[in-house]
Structures are given as structure tokens and as C-alpha cells.
mmCIF file of C-alpha atoms in Angstrom:
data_model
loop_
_atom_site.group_PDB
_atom_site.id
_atom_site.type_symbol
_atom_site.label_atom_id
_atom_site.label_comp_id
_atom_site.label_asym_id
_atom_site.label_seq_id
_atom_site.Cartn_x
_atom_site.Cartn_y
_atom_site.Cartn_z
ATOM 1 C CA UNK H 7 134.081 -70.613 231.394
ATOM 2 C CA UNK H 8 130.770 -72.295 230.970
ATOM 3 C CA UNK H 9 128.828 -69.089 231.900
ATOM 4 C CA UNK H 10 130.660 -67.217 228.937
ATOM 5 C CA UNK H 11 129.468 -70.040 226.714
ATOM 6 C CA UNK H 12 125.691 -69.226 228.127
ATOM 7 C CA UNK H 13 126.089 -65.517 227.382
ATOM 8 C CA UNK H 14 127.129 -66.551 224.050
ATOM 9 C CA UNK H 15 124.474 -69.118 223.053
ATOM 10 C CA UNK H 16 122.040 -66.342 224.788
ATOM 11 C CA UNK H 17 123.244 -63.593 222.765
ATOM 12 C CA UNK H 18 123.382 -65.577 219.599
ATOM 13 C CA UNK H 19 119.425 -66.494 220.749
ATOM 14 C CA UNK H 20 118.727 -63.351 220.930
ATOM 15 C CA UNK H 21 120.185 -62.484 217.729
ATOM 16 C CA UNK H 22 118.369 -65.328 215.938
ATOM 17 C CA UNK H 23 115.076 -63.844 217.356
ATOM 18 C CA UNK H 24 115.593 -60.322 216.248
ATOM 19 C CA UNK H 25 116.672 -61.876 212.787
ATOM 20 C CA UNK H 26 113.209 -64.021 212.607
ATOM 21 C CA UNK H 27 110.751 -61.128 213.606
ATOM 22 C CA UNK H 28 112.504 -59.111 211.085
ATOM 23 C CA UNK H 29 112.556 -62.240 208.295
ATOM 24 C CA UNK H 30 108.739 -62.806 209.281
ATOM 25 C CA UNK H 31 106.952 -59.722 210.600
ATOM 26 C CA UNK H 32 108.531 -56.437 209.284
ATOM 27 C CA UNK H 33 109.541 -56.806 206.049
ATOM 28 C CA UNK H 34 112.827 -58.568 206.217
ATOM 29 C CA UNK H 35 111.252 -61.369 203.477
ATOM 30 C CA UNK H 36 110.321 -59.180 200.888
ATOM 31 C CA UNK H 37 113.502 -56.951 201.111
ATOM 32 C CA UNK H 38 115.424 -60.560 200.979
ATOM 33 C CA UNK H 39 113.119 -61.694 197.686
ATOM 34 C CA UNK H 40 113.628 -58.107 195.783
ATOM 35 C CA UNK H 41 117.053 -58.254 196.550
ATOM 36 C CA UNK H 42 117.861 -61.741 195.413
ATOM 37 C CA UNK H 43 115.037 -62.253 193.081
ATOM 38 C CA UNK H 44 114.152 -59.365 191.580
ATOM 39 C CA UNK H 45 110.508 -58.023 191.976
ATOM 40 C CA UNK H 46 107.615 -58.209 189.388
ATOM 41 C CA UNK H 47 106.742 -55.328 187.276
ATOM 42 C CA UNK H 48 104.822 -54.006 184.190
ATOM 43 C CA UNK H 49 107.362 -52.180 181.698
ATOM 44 C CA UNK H 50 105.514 -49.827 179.481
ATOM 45 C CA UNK H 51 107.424 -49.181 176.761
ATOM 46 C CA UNK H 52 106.371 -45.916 174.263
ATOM 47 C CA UNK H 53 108.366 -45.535 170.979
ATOM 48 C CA UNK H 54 107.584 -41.745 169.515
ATOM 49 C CA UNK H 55 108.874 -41.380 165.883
ATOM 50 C CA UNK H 56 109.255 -38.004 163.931
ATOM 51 C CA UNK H 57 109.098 -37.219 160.070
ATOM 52 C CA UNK H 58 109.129 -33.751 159.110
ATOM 53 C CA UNK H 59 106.550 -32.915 155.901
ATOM 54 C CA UNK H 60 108.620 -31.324 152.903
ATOM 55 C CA UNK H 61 111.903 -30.042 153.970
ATOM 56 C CA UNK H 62 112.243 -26.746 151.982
ATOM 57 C CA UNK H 63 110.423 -25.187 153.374
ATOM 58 C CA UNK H 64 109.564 -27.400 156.565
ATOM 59 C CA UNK H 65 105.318 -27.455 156.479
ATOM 60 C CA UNK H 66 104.394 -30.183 159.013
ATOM 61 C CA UNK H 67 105.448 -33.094 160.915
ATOM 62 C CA UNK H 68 104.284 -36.468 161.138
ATOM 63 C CA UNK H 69 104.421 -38.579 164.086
ATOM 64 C CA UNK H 70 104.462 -41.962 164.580
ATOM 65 C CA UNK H 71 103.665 -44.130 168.402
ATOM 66 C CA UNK H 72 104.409 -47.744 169.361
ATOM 67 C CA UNK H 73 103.453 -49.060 172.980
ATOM 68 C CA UNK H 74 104.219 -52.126 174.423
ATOM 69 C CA UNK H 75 103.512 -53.754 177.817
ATOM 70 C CA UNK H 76 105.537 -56.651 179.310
ATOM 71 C CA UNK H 77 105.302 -58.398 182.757
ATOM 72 C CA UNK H 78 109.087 -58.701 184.286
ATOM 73 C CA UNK H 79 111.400 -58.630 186.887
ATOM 74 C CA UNK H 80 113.409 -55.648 188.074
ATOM 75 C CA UNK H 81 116.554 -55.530 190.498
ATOM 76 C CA UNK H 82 115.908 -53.378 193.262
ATOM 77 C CA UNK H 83 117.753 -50.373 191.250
ATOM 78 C CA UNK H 84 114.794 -49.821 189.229
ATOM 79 C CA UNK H 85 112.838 -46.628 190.564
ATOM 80 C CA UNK H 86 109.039 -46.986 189.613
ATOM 81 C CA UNK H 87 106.845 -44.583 187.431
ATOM 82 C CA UNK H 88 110.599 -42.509 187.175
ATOM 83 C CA UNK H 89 110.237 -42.567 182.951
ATOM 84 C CA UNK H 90 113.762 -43.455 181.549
ATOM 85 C CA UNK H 91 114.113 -41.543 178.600
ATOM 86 C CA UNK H 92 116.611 -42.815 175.624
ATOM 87 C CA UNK H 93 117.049 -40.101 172.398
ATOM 88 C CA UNK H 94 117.587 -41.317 168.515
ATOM 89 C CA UNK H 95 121.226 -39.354 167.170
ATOM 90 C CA UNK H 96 119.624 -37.300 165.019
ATOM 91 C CA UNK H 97 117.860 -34.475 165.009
ATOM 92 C CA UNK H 98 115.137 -34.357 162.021
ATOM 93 C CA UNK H 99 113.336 -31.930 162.532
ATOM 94 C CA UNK H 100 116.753 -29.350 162.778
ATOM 95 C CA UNK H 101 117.976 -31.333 159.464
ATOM 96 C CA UNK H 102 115.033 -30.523 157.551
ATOM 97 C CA UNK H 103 114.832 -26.788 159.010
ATOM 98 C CA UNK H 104 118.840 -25.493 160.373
ATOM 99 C CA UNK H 105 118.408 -22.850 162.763
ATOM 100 C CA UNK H 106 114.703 -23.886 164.231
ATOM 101 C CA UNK H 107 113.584 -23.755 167.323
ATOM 102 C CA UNK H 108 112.105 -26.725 168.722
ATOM 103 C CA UNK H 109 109.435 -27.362 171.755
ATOM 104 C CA UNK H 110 107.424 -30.828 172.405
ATOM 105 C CA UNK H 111 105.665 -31.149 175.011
ATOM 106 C CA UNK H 112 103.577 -34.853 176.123
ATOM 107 C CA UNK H 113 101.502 -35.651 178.465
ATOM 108 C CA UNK H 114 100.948 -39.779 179.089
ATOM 109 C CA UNK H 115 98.623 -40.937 180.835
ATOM 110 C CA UNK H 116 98.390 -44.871 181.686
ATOM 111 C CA UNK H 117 95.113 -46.707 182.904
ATOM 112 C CA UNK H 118 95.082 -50.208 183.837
ATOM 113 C CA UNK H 119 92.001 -52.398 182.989
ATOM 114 C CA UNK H 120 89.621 -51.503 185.790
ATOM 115 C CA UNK H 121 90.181 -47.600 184.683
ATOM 116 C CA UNK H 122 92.303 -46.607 187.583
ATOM 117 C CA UNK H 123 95.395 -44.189 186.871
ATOM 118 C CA UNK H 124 98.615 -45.518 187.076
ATOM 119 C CA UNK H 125 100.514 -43.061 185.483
ATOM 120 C CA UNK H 126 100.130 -39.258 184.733
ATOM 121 C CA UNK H 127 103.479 -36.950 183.697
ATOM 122 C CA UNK H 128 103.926 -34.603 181.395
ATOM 123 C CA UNK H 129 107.310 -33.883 179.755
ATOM 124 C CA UNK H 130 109.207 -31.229 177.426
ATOM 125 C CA UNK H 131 111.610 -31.615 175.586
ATOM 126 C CA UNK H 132 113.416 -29.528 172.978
ATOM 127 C CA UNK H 133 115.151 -31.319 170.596
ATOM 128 C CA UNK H 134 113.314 -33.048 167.365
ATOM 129 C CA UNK H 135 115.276 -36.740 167.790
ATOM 130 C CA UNK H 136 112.816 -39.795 167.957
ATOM 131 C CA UNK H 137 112.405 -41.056 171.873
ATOM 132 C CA UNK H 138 111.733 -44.593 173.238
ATOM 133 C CA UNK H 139 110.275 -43.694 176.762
ATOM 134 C CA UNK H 140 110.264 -46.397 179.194
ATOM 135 C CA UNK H 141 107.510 -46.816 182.617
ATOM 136 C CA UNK H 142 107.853 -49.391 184.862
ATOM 137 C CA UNK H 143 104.764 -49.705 187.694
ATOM 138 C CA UNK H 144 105.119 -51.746 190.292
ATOM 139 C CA UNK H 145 102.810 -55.237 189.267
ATOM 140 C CA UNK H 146 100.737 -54.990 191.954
ATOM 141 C CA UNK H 147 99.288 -51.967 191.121
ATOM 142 C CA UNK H 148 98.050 -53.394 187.843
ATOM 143 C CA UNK H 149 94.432 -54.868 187.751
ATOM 144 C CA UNK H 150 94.248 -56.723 184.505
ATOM 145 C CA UNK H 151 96.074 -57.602 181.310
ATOM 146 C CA UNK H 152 95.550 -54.575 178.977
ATOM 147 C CA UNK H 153 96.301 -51.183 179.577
ATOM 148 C CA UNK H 154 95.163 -47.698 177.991
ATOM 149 C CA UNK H 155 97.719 -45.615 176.970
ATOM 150 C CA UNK H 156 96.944 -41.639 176.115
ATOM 151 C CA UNK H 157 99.203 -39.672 174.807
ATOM 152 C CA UNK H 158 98.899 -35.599 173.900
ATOM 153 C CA UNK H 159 101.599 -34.219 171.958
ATOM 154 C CA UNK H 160 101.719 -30.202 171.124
ATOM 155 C CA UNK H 161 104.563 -29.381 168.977
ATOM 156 C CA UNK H 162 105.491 -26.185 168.286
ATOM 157 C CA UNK H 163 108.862 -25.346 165.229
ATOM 158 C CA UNK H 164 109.597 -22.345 164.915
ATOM 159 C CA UNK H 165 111.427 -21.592 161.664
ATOM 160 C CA UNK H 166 114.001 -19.367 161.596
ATOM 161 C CA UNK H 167 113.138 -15.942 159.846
ATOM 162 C CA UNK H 168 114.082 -15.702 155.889
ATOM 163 C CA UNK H 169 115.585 -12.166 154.313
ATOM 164 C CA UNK H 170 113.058 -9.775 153.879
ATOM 165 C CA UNK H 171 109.900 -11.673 155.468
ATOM 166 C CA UNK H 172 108.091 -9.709 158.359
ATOM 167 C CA UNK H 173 108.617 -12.838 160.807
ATOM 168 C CA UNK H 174 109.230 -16.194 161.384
ATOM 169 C CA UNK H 175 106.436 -18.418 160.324
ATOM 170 C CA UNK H 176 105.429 -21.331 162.910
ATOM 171 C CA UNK H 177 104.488 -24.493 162.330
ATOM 172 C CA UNK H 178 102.174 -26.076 165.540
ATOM 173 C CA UNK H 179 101.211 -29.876 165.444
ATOM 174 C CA UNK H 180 98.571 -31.238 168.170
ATOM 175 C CA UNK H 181 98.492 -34.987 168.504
ATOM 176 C CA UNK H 182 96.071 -37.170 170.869
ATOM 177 C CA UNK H 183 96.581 -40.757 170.456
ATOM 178 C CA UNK H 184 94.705 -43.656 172.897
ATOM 179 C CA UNK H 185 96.628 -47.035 172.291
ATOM 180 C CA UNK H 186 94.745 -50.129 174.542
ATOM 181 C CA UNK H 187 97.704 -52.656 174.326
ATOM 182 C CA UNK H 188 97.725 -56.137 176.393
ATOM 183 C CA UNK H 189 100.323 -56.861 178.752
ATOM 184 C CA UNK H 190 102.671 -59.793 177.489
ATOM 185 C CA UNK H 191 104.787 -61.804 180.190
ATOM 186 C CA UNK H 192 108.470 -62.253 179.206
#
């Protein structure tokens, strides 16, 4: 009887040692800390609004581009520099011109203070509805409290063809925006 309690109090030893040099030497502490506690990150936040220029016929289309930085925590669900990409309901650019066809494309581009790239994607979409696209980077990557945001936009509409005109006319917008914004802690 009292060597099966031994093997038992060894095992559970043994157990307790594996445990620690997992807790302290390969990881186990920071997997325990995201898991319960969430890890820090920058969320970059880029609001693109659309307004098409006289709607009969369509001529040209203004946009409009908020960005915001915050400091937070993220679960461990959170994938980083993975853009999550929400769409307005409607479509404005198809309201003001039915029958259109519609191609965006944007490249962003995200420097931290010191200059060093965080963030580099470009995207396409085809649908004119206004976008909130959000970035999170990991916090440590992050040297500073600003960032540099650039943005290139090419849009390209084209209209559908009226009776009795040789061919559809096209409407191309170009768009390059740099926003420096400072990173706020929520």
C-alpha cells in the first residue's frame, strides 16, 4: 500500500514538473495570460465613405476617409493583420447609376512611428456600399504612438450603355490619401 502512495506522489511530482517548465520556460504563461486576459493590440480602424457627383447622369464620385487607432485587448480569437471588413446596406453608387458596373480596388499601407511597415494589402471589391475596415497588429510590433496610414483607391464605374450611343462611357476616380493619426488607449 504505501509504495502505491509513492508512485502516486511521484507521478503527481512529475506532473507538477512538466506543468512548471511548461508555465515558466515554453510558453505555457503567455498562452495562460492571452487566454484569460486577453492580449494587447493596436486596432486600426478605416471608415471609407462614397457620394456619387450628379446622379443623371452619374459624372464622379467623392470619397470620404476616417482612421482611428486605439490600444486594446483582444481574446485569443482575434487573427492579426486579417482586415475584418463590415459593408453599409446600400449601394450608392448602383442607386445613382442602375445597371453599372462597379470595381474598387485599395491598397493600405500602415507605418508605425519609426517608419517600419506594419501593414501592406490590397483589396477589391465590387460593390459601391461605404466600408468600415478594421486592422488589428499585434502591440508589440508597434514602435510609437502615431501611425501613418496610406491609402490608394482606383475606382473604376462603368455606366451602362444608353440607346443609340456608340459605348458605355466610364467614369475612373484615383484617390491617394496619407492620414498620420495617434494611437489612443481605451
Amino acid at each position: 500500500m504505501a509504495s502505491r502512495a509513492v508512485i502516486v506522489v511521484a507521478v503527481l511530482l512529475f506532473l507538477a514538473a512538466g506543468v512548471g517548465i511548461w508555465y515558466a520556460g515554453l510558453g505555457g504563461k503567455e498562452f495562460i495570460e492571452k487566454t484569460l486576459f486577453g492580449q494587447e493590440a493596436v486596432a486600426v480602424e478605416l471608415s471609407f465613405t462614397y457620394k456619387p457627383v450628379a446622379s443623371s447622369p452619374l459624372r464622379d464620385i467623392e470619397v470620404y476617409l476616417s482612421v482611428t487607432a486605439k490600444r486594446i485587448k483582444v481574446g485569443p480569437d482575434v487573427e492579426f493583420k486579417k482586415p475584418i471588413v463590415r459593408e453599409g446596406h446600400e449601394d450608392k453608387i448602383r442607386s445613382a447609376a442602375p445597371g453599372a458596373e462597379v470595381y474598387f480596388k485599395k491598397t493600405i499601407l500602415i507605418y508605425d512611428e519609426e517608419g517600419n511597415l506594419l501593414f501592406n494589402r490590397t483589396m477589391e471589391f465590387t460593390k459601391g456600399t461605404d466600408r468600415t475596415i478594421t486592422i488589428y497588429i499585434s502591440a508589440g510590433e508597434v514602435k510609437g504612438d502615431k501611425l501613418l496610414v496610406v491609402v490608394d483607391i482606383y475606382i473604376r464605374v462603368e455606366l451602362p450603355k444608353p440607346e443609340g450611343a456608340p459605348g458605355p462611357s466610364v467614369i475612373e476616380v484615383t484617390v491617394h490619401r496619407e492620414v498620420e493619426t495617434n494611437i489612443v488607449r481605451e
